[in-house]
Coordinates of C-alpha atoms and ligand atoms in Angstrom, one line a residue:
X215 CA 16.0 19.6 19.3
X216 CA 13.7 19.9 16.3
X217 CA 9.9 20.0 15.7
X218 CA 7.8 18.8 12.8
X219 CA 4.1 18.5 11.9
X220 CA 2.5 15.1 11.6
X221 CA -1.0 14.5 10.3
X222 CA -2.9 11.2 10.5
X223 CA -5.0 11.6 7.4
X224 CA -8.7 10.7 7.1
X225 CA -7.9 7.2 5.8
X226 CA -5.6 6.6 8.9
X227 CA -8.3 7.7 11.3
X228 CA -10.9 5.6 9.4
X229 CA -8.6 2.5 9.7
X230 CA -8.5 3.0 13.5
X231 CA -4.7 3.2 13.5
X232 CA -4.2 6.4 15.5
X233 CA -2.7 4.5 18.4
X234 CA -0.5 2.4 16.1
X235 CA 1.0 5.5 14.4
X236 CA 1.6 7.2 17.8
X237 CA 3.2 4.0 19.1
X238 CA 5.7 4.0 16.3
X239 CA 6.6 7.6 17.1
X240 CA 6.9 7.1 20.8
X241 CA 8.8 3.8 20.6
X242 CA 11.3 5.5 18.3
X243 CA 12.1 8.2 20.9
X244 CA 9.8 10.9 19.4
X245 CA 7.8 13.1 21.8
X246 CA 4.3 14.4 21.1
X247 CA 4.4 18.1 21.9
X248 CA 0.8 19.0 20.8
X249 CA -2.1 17.0 19.4
X250 CA -5.7 17.5 18.3
X251 CA -8.4 16.0 16.1
X252 CA -10.1 18.3 13.6
X253 CA -12.0 18.2 10.3
X254 CA -10.6 20.6 7.7
X255 CA -12.8 22.7 5.4
X256 CA -11.9 22.8 1.7
X257 CA -10.4 26.3 2.1
X258 CA -8.3 25.2 5.1
X259 CA -7.0 22.1 3.1
X260 CA -6.2 24.3 0.1
X261 CA -4.3 26.7 2.4
X262 CA -2.3 23.9 4.0
X263 CA -1.4 22.4 0.6
X264 CA -1.0 25.7 -1.2
X265 CA 2.5 24.6 -2.4
X266 CA 0.8 21.9 -4.5
X267 CA -1.9 24.2 -6.0
X268 CA -0.7 23.8 -9.6
X269 CA -0.4 20.0 -9.3
X270 CA -3.0 17.9 -11.1
X271 CA -3.9 16.1 -7.9
X272 CA -4.6 19.3 -5.9
X273 CA -8.4 19.2 -6.1
X274 CA -8.6 15.5 -5.3
X275 CA -6.1 15.8 -2.5
X276 CA -7.9 18.7 -0.8
X277 CA -11.3 16.8 -1.2
X278 CA -9.7 13.7 0.4
X279 CA -8.2 15.8 3.3
X280 CA -11.7 17.2 4.1
X281 CA -13.5 13.8 3.9
X282 CA -13.2 13.0 7.6
X283 CA -11.4 13.9 10.8
X284 CA -7.6 14.1 10.9
X285 CA -5.2 14.1 13.9
X286 CA -2.6 16.8 13.8
X287 CA 0.5 16.6 16.0
X288 CA 3.6 18.5 16.7
X289 CA 6.5 16.0 17.1
X290 CA 9.7 16.9 18.9
X291 CA 13.1 15.3 19.1
X292 CA 16.6 15.2 17.7
X293 CA 16.5 15.2 13.9
X294 CA 12.7 14.6 14.1
X295 CA 11.9 15.8 10.6
X296 CA 14.1 13.1 9.0
X297 CA 13.2 10.5 11.6
X298 CA 9.5 11.0 11.0
X299 CA 9.9 10.8 7.2
X300 CA 11.8 7.5 7.6
X301 CA 9.1 6.1 9.8
X302 CA 6.4 7.2 7.3
X303 CA 8.2 5.8 4.2
X304 CA 7.9 7.1 0.6
X305 CA 4.9 9.1 -0.5
X306 CA 4.0 6.3 -2.9
X307 CA 3.4 3.2 -0.7
X308 CA 4.6 1.0 -3.5
X309 CA 8.1 2.5 -3.1
X310 CA 8.0 2.6 0.7
X311 CA 10.5 0.5 2.6
X312 CA 9.4 -2.5 4.6
X313 CA 8.2 -1.7 8.1
X314 CA 7.2 1.8 7.3
X315 CA 3.8 3.2 8.1
X316 CA 2.9 3.7 4.5
X317 CA 4.2 0.3 3.4
X318 CA 2.1 -1.3 6.2
X319 CA -1.1 0.7 5.8
X320 CA -1.4 2.9 2.7
X321 CA -3.5 1.8 -0.2
X322 CA -3.1 4.6 -2.6
X323 CA -0.6 7.4 -3.5
X324 CA -3.1 9.9 -2.2
X325 CA -4.6 8.0 0.7
X326 CA -1.2 7.5 2.3
X327 CA -2.2 7.6 6.0
X328 CA 0.2 10.2 7.2
X329 CA 1.8 13.5 6.3
X330 CA 5.1 14.9 7.7
X331 CA 6.9 18.2 7.1
X332 CA 9.8 17.8 4.7
X333 CA 12.1 20.6 5.9
X334 CA 12.6 23.1 8.8
X335 CA 10.9 25.9 6.8
X336 CA 7.9 23.8 5.9
X337 CA 7.7 22.5 9.5
X338 CA 7.5 26.1 10.9
X339 CA 4.7 27.0 8.4
X340 CA 2.8 23.8 9.0
X341 CA 3.0 23.9 12.8
X342 CA 1.9 27.5 12.8
X343 CA -1.0 26.6 10.5
X344 CA -2.6 24.4 13.3
X345 CA -1.1 25.4 16.6
X346 CA -0.2 28.6 18.5
X347 CA 2.7 28.7 21.0
X348 CA 0.4 28.1 24.0
X349 CA -0.8 24.8 22.6
X350 CA 2.7 23.3 22.2
X351 CA 4.5 21.8 25.2
X352 CA 8.2 21.6 25.3
X353 CA 9.1 18.0 25.9
Ligands
CMP247 P1 1.8 14.4 1.5 O1 3.1 13.9 2.0 O2 0.8 14.8 2.4 O3 2.1 15.5 0.5 C1 1.3 15.9 -0.6 C2 0.2 14.8 -0.8 O4 -0.3 14.8 -2.1 C3 0.8 13.4 -0.7 O5 1.2 13.2 0.6 C4 -0.3 12.6 -1.2 O6 -1.3 12.4 -0.3 C5 -0.7 13.5 -2.4 N1 0.0 13.1 -3.6 C6 1.3 13.2 -3.9 N2 1.6 12.8 -5.1 C7 0.5 12.4 -5.6 C8 0.1 11.9 -6.9 N3 1.0 11.7 -7.9 N4 -1.1 11.6 -7.1 C9 -2.0 11.8 -6.1 N5 -1.8 12.4 -4.9 C10 -0.5 12.6 -4.7

């Protein structure tokens, strides 16, 4: 059993597809172990994406991530890090496979609807960034 962090980004919330994204997780055997809606401050967004701080898109990305509410979730299941990444599709929606969340809904490499942890170490950091142990239910 594995856990990963999923974020429905401000563009996904704005497009009213929270339910659609969750439906894709649940209908693929993924359990929601924690969930909340929040709006990040610039400092919080910079901390979350600290690994990208030298990238040219860092300032724009952290502005975008603070532009509206987001939904953060802990997903649980077998091989859920890879499963979630497959459901999301490639970062760049133009390269995403048919039927993926980003292929269906993203409009921009930055405004790409969802985020998902890319490895067990990043999942542990990212889950801990938003949730404490009491807020996560074993499913
Ligand atoms: P995410 O999976 O959340 O990880 C980092 C984010 O940075 C990515 O999704 C995009 O939102 C954004 N991003 C990645 N690459 C680029 C890029 N080349 N230009 C702009 N934004 C990017």
